[in-house]
Short mmCIF file of the C-alpha atoms (twelve columns), coordinates in Angstrom:
data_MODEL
# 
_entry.id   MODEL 
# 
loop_
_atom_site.group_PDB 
_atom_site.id 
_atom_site.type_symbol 
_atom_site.label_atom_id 
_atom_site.label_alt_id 
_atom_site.label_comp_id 
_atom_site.label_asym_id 
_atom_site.label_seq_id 
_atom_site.Cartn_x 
_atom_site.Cartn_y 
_atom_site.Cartn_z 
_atom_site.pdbx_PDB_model_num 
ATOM 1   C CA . UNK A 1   0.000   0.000   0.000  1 
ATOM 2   C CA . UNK A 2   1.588   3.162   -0.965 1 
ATOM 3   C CA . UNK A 3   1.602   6.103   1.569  1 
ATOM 4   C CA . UNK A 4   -0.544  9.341   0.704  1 
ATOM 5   C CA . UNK A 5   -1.236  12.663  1.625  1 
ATOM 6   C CA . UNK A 6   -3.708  12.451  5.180  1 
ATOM 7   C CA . UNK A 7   -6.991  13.972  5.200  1 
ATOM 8   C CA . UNK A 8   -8.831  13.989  8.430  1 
ATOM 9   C CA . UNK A 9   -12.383 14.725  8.060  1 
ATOM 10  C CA . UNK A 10  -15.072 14.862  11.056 1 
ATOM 11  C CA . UNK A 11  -18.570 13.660  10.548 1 
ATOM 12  C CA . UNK A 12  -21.390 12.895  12.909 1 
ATOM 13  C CA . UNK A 13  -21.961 9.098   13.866 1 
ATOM 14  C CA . UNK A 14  -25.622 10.346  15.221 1 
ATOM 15  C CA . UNK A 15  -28.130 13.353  14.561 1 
ATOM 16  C CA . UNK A 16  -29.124 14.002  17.459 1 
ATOM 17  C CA . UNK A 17  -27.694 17.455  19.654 1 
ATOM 18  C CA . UNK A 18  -26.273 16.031  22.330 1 
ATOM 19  C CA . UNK A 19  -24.469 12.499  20.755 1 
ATOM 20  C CA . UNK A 20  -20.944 11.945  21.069 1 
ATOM 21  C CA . UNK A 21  -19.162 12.369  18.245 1 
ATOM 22  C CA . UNK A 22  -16.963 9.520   16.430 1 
ATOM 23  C CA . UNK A 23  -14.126 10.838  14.255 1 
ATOM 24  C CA . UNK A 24  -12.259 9.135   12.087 1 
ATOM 25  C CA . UNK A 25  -9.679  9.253   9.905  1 
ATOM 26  C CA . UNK A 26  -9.500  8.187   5.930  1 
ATOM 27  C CA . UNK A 27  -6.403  7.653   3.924  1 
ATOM 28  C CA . UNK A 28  -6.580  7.708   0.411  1 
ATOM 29  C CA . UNK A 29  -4.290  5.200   -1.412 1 
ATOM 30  C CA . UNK A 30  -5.569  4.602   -5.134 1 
ATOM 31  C CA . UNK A 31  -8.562  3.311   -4.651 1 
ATOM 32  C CA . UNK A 32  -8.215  1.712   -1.647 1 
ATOM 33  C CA . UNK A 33  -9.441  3.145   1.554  1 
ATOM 34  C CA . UNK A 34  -8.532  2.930   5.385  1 
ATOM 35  C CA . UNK A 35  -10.179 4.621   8.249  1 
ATOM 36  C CA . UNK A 36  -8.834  4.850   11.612 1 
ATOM 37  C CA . UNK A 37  -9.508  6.959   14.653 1 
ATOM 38  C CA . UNK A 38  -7.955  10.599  14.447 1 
ATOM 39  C CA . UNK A 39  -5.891  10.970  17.556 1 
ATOM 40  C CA . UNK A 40  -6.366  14.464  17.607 1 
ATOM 41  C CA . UNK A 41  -9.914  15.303  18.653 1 
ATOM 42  C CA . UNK A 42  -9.469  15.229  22.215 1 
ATOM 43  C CA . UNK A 43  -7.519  17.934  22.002 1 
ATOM 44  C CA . UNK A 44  -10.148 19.628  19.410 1 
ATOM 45  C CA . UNK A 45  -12.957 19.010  22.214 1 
ATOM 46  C CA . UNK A 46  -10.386 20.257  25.374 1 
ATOM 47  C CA . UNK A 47  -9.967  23.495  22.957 1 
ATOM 48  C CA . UNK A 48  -13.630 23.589  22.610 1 
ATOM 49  C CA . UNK A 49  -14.749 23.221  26.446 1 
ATOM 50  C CA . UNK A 50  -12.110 26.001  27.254 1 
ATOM 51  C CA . UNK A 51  -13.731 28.558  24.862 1 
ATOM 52  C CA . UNK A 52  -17.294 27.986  26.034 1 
ATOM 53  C CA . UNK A 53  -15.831 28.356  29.518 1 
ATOM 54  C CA . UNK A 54  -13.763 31.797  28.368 1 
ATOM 55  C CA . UNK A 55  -16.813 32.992  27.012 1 
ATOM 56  C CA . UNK A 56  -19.257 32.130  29.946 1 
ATOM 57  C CA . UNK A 57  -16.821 33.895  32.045 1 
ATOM 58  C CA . UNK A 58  -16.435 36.712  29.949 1 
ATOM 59  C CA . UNK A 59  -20.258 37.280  30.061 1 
ATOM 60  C CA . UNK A 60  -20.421 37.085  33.781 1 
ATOM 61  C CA . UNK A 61  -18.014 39.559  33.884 1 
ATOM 62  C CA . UNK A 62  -19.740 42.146  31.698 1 
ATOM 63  C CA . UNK A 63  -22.904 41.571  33.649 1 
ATOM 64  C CA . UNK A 64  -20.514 42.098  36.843 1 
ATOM 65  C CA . UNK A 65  -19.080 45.287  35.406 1 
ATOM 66  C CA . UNK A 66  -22.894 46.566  34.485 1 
ATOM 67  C CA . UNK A 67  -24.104 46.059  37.927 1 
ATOM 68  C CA . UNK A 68  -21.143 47.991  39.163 1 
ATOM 69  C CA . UNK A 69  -21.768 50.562  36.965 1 
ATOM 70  C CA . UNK A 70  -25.718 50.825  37.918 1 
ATOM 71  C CA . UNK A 71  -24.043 50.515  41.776 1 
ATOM 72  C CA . UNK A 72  -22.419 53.830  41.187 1 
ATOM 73  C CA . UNK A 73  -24.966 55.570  39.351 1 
ATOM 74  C CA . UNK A 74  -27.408 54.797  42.070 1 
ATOM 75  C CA . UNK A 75  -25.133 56.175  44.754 1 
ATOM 76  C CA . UNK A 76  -24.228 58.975  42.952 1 
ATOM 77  C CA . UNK A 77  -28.184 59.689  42.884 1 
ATOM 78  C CA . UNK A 78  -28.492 59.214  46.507 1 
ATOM 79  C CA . UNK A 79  -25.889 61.192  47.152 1 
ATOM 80  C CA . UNK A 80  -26.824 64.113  44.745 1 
ATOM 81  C CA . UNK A 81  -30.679 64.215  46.686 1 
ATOM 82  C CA . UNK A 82  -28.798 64.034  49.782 1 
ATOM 83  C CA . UNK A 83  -27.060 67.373  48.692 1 
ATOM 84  C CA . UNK A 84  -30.164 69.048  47.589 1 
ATOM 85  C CA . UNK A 85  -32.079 68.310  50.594 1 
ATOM 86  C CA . UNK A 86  -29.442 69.480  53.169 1 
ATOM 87  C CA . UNK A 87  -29.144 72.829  50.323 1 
ATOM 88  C CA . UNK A 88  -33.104 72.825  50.693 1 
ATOM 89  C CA . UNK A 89  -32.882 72.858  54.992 1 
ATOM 90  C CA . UNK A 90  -30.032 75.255  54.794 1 
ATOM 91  C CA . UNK A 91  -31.875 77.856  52.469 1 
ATOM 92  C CA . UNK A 92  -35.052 77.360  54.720 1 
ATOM 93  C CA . UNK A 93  -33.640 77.872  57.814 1 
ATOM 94  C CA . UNK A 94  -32.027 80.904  56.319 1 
ATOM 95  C CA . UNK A 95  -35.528 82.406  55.129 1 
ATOM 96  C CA . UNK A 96  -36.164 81.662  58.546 1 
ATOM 97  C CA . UNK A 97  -34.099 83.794  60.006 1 
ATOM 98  C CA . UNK A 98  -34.729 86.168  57.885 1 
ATOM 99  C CA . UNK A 99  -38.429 86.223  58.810 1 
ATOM 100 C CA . UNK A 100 -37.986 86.165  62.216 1 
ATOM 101 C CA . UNK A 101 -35.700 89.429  61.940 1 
ATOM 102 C CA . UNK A 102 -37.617 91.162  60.110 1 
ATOM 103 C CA . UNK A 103 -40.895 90.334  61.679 1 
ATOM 104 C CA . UNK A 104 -38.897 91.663  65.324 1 
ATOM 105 C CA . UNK A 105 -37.894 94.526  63.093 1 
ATOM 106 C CA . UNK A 106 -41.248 95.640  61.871 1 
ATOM 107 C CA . UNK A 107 -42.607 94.856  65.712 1 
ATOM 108 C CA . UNK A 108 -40.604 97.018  67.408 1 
ATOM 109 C CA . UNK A 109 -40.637 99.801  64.807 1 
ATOM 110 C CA . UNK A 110 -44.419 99.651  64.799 1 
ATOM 111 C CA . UNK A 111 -45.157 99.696  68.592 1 
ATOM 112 C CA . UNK A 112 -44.122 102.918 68.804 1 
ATOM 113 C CA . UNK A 113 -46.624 104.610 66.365 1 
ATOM 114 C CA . UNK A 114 -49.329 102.105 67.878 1 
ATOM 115 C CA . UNK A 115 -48.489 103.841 71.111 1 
ATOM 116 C CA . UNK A 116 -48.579 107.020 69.864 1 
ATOM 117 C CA . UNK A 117 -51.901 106.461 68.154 1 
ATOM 118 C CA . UNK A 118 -53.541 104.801 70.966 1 
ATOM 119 C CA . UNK A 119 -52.236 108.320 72.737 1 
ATOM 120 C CA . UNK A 120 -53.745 110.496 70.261 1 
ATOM 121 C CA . UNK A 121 -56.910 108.891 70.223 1 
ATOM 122 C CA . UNK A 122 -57.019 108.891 74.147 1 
ATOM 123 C CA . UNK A 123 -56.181 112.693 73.976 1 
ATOM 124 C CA . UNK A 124 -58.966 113.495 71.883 1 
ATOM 125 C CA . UNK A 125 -62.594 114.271 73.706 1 
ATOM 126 C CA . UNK A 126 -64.802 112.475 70.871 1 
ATOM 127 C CA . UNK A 127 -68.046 114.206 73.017 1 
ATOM 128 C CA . UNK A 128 -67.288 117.420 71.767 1 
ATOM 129 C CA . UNK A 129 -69.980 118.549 69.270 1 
ATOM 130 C CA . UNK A 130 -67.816 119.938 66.378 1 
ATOM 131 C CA . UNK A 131 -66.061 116.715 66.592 1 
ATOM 132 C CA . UNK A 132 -69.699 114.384 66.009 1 
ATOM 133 C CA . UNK A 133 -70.304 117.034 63.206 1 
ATOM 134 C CA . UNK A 134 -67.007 116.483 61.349 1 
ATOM 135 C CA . UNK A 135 -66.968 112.231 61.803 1 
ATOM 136 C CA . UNK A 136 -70.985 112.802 60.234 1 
ATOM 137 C CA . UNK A 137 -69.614 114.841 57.329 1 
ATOM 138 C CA . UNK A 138 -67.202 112.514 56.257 1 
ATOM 139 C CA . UNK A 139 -70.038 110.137 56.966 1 
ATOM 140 C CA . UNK A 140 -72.422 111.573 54.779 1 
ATOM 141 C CA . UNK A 141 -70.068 112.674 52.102 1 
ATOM 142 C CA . UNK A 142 -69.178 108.348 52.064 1 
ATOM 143 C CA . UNK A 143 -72.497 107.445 51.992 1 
ATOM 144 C CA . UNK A 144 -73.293 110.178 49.042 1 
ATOM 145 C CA . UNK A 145 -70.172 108.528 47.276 1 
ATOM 146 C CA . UNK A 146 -71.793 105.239 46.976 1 
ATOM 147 C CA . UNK A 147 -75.310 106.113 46.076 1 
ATOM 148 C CA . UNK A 148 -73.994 108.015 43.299 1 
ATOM 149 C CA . UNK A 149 -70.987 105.515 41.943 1 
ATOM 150 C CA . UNK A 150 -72.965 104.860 38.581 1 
ATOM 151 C CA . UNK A 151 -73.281 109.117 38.109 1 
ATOM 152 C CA . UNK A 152 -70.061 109.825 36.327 1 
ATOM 153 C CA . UNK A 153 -70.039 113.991 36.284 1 
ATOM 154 C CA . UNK A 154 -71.890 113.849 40.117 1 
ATOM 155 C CA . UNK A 155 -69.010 111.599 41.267 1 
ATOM 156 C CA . UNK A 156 -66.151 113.589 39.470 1 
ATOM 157 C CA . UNK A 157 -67.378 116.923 41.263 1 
ATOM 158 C CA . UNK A 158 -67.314 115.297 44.699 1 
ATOM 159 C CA . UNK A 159 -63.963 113.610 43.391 1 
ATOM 160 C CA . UNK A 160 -62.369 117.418 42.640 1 
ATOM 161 C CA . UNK A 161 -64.129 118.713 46.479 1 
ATOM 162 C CA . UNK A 162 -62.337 116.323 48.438 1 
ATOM 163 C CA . UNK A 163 -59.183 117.275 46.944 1 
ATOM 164 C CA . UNK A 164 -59.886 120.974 47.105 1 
ATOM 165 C CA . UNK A 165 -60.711 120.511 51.298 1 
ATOM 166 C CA . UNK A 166 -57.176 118.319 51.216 1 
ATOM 167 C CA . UNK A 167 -55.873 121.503 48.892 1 
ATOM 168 C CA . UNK A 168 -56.701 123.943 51.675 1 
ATOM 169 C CA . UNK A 169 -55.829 121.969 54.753 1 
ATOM 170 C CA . UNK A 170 -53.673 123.763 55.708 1 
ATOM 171 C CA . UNK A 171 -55.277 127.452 55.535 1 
ATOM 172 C CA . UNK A 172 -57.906 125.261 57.234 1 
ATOM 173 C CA . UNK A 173 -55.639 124.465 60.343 1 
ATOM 174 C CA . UNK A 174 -54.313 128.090 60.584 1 
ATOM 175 C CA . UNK A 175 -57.460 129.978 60.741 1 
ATOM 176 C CA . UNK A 176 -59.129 126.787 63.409 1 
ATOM 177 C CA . UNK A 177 -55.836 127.344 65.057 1 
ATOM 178 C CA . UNK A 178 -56.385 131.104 65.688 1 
ATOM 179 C CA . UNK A 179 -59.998 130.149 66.870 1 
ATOM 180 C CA . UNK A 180 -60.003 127.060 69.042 1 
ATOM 181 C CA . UNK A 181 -61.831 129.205 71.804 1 
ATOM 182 C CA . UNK A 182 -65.000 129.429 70.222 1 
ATOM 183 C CA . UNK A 183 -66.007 125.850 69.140 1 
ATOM 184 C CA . UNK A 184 -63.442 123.526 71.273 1 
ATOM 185 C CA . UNK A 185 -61.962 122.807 75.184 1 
ATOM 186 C CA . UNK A 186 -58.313 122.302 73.928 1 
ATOM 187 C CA . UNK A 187 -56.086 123.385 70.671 1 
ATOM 188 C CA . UNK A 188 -56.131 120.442 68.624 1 
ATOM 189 C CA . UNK A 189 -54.217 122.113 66.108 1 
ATOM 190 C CA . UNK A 190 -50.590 122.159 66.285 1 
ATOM 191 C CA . UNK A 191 -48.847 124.184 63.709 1 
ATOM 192 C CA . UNK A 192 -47.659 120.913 62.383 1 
ATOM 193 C CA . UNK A 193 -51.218 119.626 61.294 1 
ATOM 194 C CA . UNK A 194 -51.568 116.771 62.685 1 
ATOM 195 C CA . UNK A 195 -54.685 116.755 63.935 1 
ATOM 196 C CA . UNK A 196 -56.534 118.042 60.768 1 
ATOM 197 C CA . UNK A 197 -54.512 115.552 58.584 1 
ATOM 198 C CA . UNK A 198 -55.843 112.809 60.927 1 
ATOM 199 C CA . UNK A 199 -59.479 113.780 60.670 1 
ATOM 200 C CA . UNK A 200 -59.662 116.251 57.861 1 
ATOM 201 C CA . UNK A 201 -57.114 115.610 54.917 1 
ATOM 202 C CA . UNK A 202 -57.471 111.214 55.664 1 
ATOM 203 C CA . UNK A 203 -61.005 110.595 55.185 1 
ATOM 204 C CA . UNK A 204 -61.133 113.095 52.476 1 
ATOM 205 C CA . UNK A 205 -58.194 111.035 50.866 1 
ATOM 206 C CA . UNK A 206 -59.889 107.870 51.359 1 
ATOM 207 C CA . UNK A 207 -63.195 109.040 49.228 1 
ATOM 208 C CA . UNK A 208 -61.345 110.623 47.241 1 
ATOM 209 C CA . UNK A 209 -59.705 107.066 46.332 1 
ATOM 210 C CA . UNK A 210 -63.112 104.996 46.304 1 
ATOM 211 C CA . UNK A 211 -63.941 107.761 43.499 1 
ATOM 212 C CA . UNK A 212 -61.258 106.888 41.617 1 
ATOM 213 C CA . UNK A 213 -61.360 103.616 41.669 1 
ATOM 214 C CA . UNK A 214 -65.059 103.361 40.913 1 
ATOM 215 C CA . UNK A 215 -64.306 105.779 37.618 1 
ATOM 216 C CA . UNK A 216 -61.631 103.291 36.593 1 
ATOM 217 C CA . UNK A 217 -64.221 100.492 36.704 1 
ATOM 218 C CA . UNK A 218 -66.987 102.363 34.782 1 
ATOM 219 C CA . UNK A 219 -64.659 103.173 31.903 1 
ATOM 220 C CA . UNK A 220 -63.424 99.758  31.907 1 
ATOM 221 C CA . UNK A 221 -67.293 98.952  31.495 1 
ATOM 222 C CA . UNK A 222 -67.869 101.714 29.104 1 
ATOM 223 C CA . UNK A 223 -65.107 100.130 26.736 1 
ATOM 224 C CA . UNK A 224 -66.270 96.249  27.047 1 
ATOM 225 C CA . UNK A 225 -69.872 97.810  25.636 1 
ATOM 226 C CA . UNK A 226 -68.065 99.823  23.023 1 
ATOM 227 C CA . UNK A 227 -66.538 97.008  22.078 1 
ATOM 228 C CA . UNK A 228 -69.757 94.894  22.102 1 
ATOM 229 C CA . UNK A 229 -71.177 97.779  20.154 1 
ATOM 230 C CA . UNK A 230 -68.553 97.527  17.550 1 
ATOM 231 C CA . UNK A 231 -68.633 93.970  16.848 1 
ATOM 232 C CA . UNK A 232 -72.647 93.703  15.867 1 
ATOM 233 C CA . UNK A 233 -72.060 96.996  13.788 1 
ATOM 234 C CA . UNK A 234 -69.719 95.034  11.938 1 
ATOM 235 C CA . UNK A 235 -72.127 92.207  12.102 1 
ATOM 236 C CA . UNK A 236 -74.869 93.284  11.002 1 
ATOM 237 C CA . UNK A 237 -72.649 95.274  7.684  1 
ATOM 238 C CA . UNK A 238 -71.060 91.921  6.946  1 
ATOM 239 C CA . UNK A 239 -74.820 90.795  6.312  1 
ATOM 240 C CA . UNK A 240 -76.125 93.173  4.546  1 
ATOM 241 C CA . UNK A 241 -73.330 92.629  1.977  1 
ATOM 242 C CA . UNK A 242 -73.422 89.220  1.992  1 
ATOM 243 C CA . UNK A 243 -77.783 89.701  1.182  1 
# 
């Protein structure tokens, strides 16, 4: 028998996926052939094993390596709220503070004029008859203010009298001043007017506001009807063309 070139080939003794596998090997020599067991597939199925094994291990190392990675991301997290919520504490009790101060500030800078208006209004003889006829006036002139809110011209010429009696306040306050004898029991009016600005030039100021505001509301009504007005004008000429 003459010696050939070796071939080993590798074929599967059964079909099923989990046989063992027979290998042989076939020399060719004319037409003559010889098969044998290949002494070499042992090593071919060590080889095999030890990749399988490699690449198990290399997957259950990138799934390690993942779940560090989501590890670290979730700490970060944590820690990143933890910083915002002590930022969050630290700002509050800062506005805090700040409150506290400046509600102590506005306290004690307010007692004093609530002292010295609970002292005015003790030093002030509200029996006195003038004094019932000036709180009615204001009274009145209130009361006349809103009957009259929807009378535009009535309620501008009470609007321009309150600010004429704040206007002469003070001419007011010099001539009572020279004449406290004859209508009062004390001189309620200093030269600083504050007396008259209390119960004169205020409650004039106040109606005077209430005016204002009410005027500001009707012409806010008179331009919502204009408006209204306008749009069925327009209407009614976008019909007639169209008929």
């Amino acid at each position: 028998m003459v010696h050939c070139s070796n071939y080993c080939f590798y074929s599967l003794k059964s079909q099923e996926m989990h046989s063992n596998y027979s290998q042989h090997r076939i020399i060719a020599c004319g037409n003559d052939l010889q098969v044998t067991k290949c002494p070499q597939v042992p090593l071919l199925n060590k080889i095999w094993r030890t990749e399988d094994q490699t690449t198990k291990s290399t997957q259950l190392t990138a799934e390690t390596v993942n779940s560090i990675i989501e590890s670290k991301q979730i700490f970060r997290t944590l820690q990143l709220m933890e910083e915002l919520r002590s930022a969050m504490e630290e700002h509050m009790d800062q506005m805090a503070d700040l409150i506290h101060k400046l509600s102590s500030e506005l306290r004690s800078s307010l007692r004093p004029a609530v002292d010295n208006f609970v002292g005015f209004f003790h030093a002030i003889d509200w029996k006195e008859p003038w004094l019932m006829g000036l709180l009615g006036f204001h009274g009145l002139l209130l009361i006349i203010t809103i009957f009259t809110r929807k009378r535009t011209n009535f309620q501008m010429f009470l609007f321009l009298l309150a600010l004429s009696g704040v206007y002469f306040a003070e001419r007011i306050n010099r001539i009572l001043g020279k004449n406290w004898k004859n209508f009062a029991t004390q001189n309620y009016f200093d030269p600083n007017g504050v007396f008259l600005s209390a119960l004169w030039s205020g409650p004039l100021l106040v109606i005077s506001m209430i005016i204002l505001i009410n005027t500001l509301f009707t012409l806010c009504y008179l331009v919502v009807r204009w408006k209204r007005a306008e749009l069925r004008h327009r209407a009614r000429l976008s019909q007639s063309k169209e008929d």
